[in-house]
Coordinates of C-alpha atoms and ligand atoms in Angstrom, one line a residue:
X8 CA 145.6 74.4 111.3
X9 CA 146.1 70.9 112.7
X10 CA 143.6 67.8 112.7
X11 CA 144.9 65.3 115.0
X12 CA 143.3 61.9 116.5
X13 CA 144.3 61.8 119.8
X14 CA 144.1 58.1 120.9
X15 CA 143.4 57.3 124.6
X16 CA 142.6 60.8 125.0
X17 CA 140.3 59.3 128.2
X18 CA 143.3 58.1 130.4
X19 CA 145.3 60.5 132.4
X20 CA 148.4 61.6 129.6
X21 CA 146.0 61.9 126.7
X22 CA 143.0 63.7 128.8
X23 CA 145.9 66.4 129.9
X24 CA 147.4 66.7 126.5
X25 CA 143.3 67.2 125.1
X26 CA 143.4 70.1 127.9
X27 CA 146.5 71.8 126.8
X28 CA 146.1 71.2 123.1
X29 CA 142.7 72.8 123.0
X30 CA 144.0 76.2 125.2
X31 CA 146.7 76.4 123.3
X32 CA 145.7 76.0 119.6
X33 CA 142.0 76.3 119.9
X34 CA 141.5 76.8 115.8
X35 CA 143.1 72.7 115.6
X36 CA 140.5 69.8 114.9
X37 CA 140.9 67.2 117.5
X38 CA 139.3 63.8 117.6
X39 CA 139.4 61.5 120.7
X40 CA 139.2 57.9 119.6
X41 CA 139.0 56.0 123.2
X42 CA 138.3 52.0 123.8
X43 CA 137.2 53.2 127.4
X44 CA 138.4 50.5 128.8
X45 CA 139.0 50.2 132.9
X46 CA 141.5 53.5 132.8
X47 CA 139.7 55.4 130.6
X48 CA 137.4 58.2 132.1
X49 CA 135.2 60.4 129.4
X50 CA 134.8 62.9 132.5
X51 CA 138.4 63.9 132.1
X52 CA 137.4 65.6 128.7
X53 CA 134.0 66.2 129.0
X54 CA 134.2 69.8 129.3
X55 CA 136.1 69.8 125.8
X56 CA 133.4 67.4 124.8
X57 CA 130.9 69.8 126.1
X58 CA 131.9 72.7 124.7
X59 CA 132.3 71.0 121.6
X60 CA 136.5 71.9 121.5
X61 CA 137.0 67.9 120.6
X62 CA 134.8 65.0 119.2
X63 CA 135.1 61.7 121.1
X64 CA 134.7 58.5 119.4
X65 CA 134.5 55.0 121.0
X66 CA 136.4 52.9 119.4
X67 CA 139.7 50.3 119.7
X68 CA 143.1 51.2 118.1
X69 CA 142.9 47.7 117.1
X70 CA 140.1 48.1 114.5
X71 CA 141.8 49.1 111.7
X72 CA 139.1 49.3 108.5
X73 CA 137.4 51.7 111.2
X74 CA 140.3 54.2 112.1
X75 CA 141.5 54.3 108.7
X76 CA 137.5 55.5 107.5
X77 CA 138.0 58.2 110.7
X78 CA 141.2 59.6 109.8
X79 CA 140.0 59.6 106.1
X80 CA 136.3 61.2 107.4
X81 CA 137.8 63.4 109.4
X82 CA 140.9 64.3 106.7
X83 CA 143.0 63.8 110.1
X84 CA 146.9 64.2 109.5
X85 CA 148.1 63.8 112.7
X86 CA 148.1 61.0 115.2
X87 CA 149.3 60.9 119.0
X88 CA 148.9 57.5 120.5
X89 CA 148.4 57.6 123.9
X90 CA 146.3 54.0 123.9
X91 CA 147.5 51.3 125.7
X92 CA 147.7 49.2 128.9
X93 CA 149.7 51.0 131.0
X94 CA 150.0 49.7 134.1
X95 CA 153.1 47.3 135.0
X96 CA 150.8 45.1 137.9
X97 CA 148.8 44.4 135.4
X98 CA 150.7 43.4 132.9
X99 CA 152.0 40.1 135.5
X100 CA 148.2 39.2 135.5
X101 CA 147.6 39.4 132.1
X102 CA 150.2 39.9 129.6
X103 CA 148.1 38.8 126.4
X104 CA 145.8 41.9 127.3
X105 CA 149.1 43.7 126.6
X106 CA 150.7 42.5 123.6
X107 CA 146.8 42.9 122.2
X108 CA 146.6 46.7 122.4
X109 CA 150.0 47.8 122.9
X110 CA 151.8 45.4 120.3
X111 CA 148.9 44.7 117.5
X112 CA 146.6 47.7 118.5
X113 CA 149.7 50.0 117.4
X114 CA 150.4 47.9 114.7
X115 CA 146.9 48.3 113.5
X116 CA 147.2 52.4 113.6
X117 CA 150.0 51.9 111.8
X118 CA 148.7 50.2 108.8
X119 CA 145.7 52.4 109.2
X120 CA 147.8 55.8 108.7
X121 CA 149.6 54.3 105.7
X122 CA 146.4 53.3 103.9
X123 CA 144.7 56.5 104.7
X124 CA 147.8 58.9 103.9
X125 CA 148.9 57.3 101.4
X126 CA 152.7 57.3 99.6
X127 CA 153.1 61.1 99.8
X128 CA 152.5 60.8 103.9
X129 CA 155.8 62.7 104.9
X130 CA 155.1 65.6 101.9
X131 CA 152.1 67.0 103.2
X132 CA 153.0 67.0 107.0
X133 CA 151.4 64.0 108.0
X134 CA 153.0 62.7 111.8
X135 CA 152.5 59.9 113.2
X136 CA 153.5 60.4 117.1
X137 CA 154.5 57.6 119.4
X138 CA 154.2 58.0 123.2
X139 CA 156.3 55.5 124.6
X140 CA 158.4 55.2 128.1
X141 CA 161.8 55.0 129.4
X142 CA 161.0 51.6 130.8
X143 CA 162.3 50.1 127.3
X144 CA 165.6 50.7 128.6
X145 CA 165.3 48.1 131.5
X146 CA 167.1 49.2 134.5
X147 CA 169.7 51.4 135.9
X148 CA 172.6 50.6 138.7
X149 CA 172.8 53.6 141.1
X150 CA 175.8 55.1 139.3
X151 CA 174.6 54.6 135.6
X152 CA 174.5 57.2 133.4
X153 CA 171.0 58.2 132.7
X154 CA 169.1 56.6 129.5
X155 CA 169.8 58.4 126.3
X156 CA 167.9 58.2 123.2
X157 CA 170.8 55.5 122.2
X158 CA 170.9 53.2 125.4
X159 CA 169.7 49.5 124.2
X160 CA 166.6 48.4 124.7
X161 CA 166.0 45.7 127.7
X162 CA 162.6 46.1 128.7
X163 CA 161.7 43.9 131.8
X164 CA 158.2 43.8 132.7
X165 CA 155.0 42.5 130.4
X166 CA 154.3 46.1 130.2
X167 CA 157.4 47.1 128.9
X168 CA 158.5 44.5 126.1
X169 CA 155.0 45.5 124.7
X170 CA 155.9 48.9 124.9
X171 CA 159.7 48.2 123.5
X172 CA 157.8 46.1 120.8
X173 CA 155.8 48.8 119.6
X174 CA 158.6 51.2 119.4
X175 CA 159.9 49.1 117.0
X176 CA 157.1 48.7 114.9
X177 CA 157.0 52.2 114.8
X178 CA 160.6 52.2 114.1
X179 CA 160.1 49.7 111.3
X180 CA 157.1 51.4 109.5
X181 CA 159.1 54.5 109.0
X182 CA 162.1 52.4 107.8
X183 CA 160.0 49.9 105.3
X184 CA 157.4 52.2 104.2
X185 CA 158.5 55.9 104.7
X186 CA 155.6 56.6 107.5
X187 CA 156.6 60.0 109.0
X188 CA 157.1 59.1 112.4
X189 CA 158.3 60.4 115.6
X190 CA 158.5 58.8 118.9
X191 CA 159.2 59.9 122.5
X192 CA 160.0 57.9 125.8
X193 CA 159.4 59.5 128.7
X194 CA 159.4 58.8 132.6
X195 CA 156.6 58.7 134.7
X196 CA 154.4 61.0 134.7
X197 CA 152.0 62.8 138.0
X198 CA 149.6 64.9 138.0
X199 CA 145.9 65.6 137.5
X200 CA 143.3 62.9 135.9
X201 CA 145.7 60.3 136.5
X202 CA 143.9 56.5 137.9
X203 CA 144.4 55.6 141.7
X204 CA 146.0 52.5 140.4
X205 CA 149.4 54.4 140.0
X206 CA 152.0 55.2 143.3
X207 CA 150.9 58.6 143.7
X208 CA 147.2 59.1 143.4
X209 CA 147.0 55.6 145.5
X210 CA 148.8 57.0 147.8
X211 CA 146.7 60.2 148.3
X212 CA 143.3 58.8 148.3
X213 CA 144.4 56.2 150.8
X214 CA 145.5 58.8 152.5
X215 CA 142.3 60.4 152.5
X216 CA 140.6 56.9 153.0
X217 CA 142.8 56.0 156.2
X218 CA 144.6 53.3 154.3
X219 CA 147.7 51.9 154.7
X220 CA 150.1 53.4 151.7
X221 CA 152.1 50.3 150.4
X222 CA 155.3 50.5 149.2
X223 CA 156.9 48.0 147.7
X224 CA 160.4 46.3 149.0
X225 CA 162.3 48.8 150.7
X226 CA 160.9 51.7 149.0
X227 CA 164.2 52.6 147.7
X228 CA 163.5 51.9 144.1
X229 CA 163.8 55.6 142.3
X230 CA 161.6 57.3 139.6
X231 CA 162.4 60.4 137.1
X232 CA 158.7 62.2 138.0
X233 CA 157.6 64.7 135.5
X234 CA 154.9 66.2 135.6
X235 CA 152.4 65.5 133.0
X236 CA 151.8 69.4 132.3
X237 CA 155.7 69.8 131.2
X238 CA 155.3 66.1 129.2
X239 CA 152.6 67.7 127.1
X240 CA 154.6 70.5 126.7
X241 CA 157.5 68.5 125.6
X242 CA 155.1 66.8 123.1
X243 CA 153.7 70.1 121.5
X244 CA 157.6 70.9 121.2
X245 CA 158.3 67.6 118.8
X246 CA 154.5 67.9 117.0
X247 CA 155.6 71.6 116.1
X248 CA 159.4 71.3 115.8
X249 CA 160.6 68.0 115.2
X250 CA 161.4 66.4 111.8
X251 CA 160.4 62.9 111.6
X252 CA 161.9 60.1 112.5
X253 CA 163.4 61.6 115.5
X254 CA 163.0 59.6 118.8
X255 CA 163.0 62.0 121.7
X256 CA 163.7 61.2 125.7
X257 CA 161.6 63.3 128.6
X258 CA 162.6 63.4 131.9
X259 CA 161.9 65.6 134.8
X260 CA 165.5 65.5 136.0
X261 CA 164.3 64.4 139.6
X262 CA 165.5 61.3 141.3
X263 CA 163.9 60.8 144.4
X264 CA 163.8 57.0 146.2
X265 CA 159.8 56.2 146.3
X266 CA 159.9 56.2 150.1
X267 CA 161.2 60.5 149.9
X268 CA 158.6 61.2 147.4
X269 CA 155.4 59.1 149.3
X270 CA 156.6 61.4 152.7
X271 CA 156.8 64.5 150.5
X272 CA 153.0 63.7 149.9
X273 CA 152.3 62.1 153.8
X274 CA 153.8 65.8 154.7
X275 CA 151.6 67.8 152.2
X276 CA 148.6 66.5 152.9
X277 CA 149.5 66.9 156.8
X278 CA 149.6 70.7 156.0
X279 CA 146.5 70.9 153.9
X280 CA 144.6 69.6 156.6
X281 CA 146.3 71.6 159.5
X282 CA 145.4 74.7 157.4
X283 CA 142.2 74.2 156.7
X284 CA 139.8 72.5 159.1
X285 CA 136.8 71.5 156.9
X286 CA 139.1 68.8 155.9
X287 CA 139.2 66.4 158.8
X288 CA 135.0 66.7 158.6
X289 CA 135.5 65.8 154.9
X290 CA 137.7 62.8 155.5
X291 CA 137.1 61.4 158.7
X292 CA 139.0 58.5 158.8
X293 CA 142.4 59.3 157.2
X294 CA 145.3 59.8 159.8
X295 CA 145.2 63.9 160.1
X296 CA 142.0 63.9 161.0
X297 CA 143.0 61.7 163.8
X298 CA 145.5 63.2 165.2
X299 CA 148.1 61.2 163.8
X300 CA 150.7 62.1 161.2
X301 CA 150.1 60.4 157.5
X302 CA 153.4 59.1 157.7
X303 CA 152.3 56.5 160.1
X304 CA 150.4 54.8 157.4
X305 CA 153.4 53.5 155.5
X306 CA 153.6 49.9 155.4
X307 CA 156.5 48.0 153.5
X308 CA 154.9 45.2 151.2
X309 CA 156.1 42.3 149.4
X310 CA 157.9 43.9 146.4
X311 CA 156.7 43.6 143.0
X312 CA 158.2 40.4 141.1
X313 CA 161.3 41.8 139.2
X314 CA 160.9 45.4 140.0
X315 CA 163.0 48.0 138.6
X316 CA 165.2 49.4 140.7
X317 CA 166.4 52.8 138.9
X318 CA 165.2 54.8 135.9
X319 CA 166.7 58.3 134.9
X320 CA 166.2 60.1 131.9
X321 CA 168.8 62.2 130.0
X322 CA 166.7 64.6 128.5
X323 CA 169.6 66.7 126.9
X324 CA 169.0 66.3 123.4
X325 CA 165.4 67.6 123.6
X326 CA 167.2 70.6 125.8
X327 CA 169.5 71.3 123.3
X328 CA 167.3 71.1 120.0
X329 CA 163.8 71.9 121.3
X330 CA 164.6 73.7 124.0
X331 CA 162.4 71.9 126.3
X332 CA 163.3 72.0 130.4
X333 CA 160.8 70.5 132.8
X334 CA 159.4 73.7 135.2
X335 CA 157.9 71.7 137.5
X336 CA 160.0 71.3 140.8
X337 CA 158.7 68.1 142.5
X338 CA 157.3 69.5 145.9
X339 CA 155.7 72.3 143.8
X340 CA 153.6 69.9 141.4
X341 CA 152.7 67.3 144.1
X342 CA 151.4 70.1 146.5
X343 CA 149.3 70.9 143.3
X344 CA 148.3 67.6 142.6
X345 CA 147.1 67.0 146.2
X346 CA 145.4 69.6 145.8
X347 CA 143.7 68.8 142.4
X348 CA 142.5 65.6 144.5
X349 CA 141.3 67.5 147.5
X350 CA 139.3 69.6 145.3
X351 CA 137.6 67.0 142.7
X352 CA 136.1 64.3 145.0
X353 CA 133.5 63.1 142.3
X354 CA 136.1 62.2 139.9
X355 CA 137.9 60.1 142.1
X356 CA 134.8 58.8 143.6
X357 CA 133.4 58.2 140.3
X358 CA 136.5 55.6 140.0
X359 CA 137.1 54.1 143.3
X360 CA 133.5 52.5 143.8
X361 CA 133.7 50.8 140.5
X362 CA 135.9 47.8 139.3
X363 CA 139.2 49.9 140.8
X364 CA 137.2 48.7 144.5
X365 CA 137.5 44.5 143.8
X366 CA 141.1 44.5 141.9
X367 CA 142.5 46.6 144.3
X368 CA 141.3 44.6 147.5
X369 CA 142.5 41.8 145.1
X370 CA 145.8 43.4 144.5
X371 CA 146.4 44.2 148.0
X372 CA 145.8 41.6 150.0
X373 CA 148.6 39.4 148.4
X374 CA 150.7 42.1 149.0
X375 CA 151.9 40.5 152.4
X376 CA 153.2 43.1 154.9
X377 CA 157.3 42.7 155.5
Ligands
LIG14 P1 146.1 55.3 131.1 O1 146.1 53.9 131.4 O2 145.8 56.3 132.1 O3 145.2 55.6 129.8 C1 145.2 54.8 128.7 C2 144.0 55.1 127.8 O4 144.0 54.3 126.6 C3 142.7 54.9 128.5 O5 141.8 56.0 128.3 C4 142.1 53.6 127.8 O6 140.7 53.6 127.8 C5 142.7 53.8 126.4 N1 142.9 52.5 125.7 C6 143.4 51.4 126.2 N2 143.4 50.4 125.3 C7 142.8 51.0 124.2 C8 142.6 50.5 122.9 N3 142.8 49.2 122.5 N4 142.1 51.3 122.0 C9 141.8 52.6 122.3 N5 142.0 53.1 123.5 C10 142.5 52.3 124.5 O7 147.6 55.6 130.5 P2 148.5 56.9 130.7 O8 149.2 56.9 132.0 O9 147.7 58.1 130.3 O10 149.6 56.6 129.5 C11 149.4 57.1 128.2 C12 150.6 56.6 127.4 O11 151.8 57.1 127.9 C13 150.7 55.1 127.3 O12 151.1 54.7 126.0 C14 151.8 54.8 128.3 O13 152.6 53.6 128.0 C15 152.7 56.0 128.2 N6 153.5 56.4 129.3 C16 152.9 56.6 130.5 C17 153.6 57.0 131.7 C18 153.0 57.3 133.0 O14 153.7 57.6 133.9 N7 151.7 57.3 133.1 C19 155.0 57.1 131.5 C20 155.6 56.9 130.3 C21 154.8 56.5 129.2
LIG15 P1 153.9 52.9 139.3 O1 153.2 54.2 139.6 O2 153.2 51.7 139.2 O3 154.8 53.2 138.0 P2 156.0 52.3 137.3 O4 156.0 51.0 137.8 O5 155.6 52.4 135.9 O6 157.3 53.1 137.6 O7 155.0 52.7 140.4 C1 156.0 53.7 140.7 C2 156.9 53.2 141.7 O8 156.2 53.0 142.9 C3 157.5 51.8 141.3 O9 158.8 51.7 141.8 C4 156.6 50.8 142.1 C5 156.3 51.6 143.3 N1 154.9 51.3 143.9 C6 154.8 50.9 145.3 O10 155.8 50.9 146.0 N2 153.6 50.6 145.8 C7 152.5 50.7 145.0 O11 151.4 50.4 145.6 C8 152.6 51.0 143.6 C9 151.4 51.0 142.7 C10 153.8 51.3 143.1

């Protein structure tokens, strides 16, 4: 039996990974320690909450005398740090915010499972796991090999040299003070829980809204999507199998231009509304319902100050030693993630009429049209 904390367990990775840790090993203790900060949504777990599969805890990675009395409390050996500002927009408007939990915040954990684990950490099984993201690695050309787990770190956003920093730290603790550790950097992640703010859930519920889906520059930039089912699949893989002090890539082998995967989802929700009617009544104002294809709502914008052109994950050495391979085929897990969006309304609802409403109108109405 496992007792993990489970940090930012209320955004969209950590609430998925809550899901599939409590199906799949339902005899583990798991505690949720959450800030709850704009991303994080406690509906995401509260049927785990609910049925009492998980105990949530408010608190900030960042106070450490506090997590260090939970993990002790709780007699937790196992961490997954999901917590952090994850949003790359964001981090242009406020990079302090970053640095604060992503840099110090896992800094503090850190110090927090040495204290409370003590010298003999890595003897009795203790793990420390770091989720981290391929955006360390800075950009690719169009012919570039993918990133491996040894391509040099060149983060170029706020968002990322926070995240690169941490990795480090991570790095570091193992190396200075024996912490077992393990960290993995995957691509991005789609799927179910995850906040509008991101390309692909904006782009549905504008959809849905009758807003204009904007895509940055020429739209050609290209992502490695995975879908978050198979990334918490990969994780259970390396919290099960891996020794520490492994670092572990996670990709979903796709590499679509943003422009091919926002039509995949203009064409998908085109269908769901053609094949079932209640829709358009549902949704009045987005295109279908109008008569007009969803594709018409694409807009180029202004693109995003230093934007990334290319990321693409080798995920071989997880293939080869774990045995991990993404199942997910793109069009299959964005027709289900429409879906999932179609079918819980008050979730999204629940988001989009709160403080997502002002930054967004803020957000969006520098982006200038091109
Ligand atoms: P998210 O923004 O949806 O959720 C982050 C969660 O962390 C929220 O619940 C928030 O309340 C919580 N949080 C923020 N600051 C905190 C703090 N100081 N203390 C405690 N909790 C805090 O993020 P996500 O998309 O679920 O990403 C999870 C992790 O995966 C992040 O570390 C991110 O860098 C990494 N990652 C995400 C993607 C992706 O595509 N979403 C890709 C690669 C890596
Ligand atoms: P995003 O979901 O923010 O993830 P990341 O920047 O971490 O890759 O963006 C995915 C891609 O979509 C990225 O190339 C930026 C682009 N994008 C747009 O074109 N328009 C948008 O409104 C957003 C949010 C992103």
């Amino acid at each position: 039996m496992r007792r993990l904390l489970v940090t930012g367990g209320a955004g969209f990775i950590g609430a998925n990974f809550c899901h599939y840790w409590c199906a799949a090993h339902p005899g583990d203790r798991v505690v949720v320690l959450d800030a709850l900060t704009y991303a994080g949504n406690l509906a995401s777990i509260a049927p785990l909450i609910d049925a009492g599969a998980l105990r949530f805890v408010r608190g900030d990675i960042g106070e450490r005398e506090r997590v260090t009395a939970l993990l002790a409390e709780e007699s937790l050996g196992t961490i997954v740090n999901f917590a952090a500002e994850s949003h790359v927009d964001r981090s242009l408007e406020d990079p302090a915010r970053f640095l604060r939990t992503n840099v110090l915040g896992t800094q503090a954990l850190l110090d927090a499972a040495r204290t409370a684990w003590g010298q003999d950490a890595g003897q009795r099984g203790c793990r420390f796991h770091h989720v981290s993201t391929d955006e360390v690695y800075g950009s690719l050309a169009p012919t570039q090999a993918a990133f491996s787990e040894s391509t040099p770190y060149s983060p170029n956003s706020p968002y990322a040299a926070s995240k690169a920093a941490a990795d480090h730290l991570v790095r570091a603790y193992a190396h200075s003070f024996g912490l077992p550790v393990t960290i993995s950097n995957c691509s991005n992640n789609y799927g179910p829980f995850q906040f509008p703010e991101k390309l692909l859930p904006l782009c549905i519920l504008n959809l849905l809204e009758g807003r204009r889906l904007p895509i940055y520059g020429d739209g050609l930039q290209i992502r490695d999507w995975l879908h978050v089912s198979d990334h918490c699949r990969a994780l259970e893989l390396i919290l099960t199998k891996s020794a520490p002090g492994e670092t572990w890539n996670i990709g979903g082998s796709t590499q679509d231009p943003n422009l091919v995967v926002v039509g995949t989802v203009c064409d998908l929700v085109d269908a769901a509304f053609a094949a079932e009617p209640a829709l358009a009544a549902r949704f009045p104002r987005s295109a279908p319902a109008q008569g007009r294809s969803a594709r018409t709502l694409i807009e180029h914008v202004r693109d995003r100050p230093g934007h990334d052109r290319r990321y693409a994950v080798d995920s071989g050495k997880i293939a080869r030693s774990l045995g991990f391979r993404a199942a997910t085929a793109l069009r299959a897990g964005l027709e289900t993630t429409v879906r999932w969006y179609l079918d819980h309304e008050a979730w999204w609802r629940g988001i989009v009429s709160g403080e997502y409403r002002q930054w967004y109108a803020r957000q969006y109405s520098q982006a200038e049209r091109t």
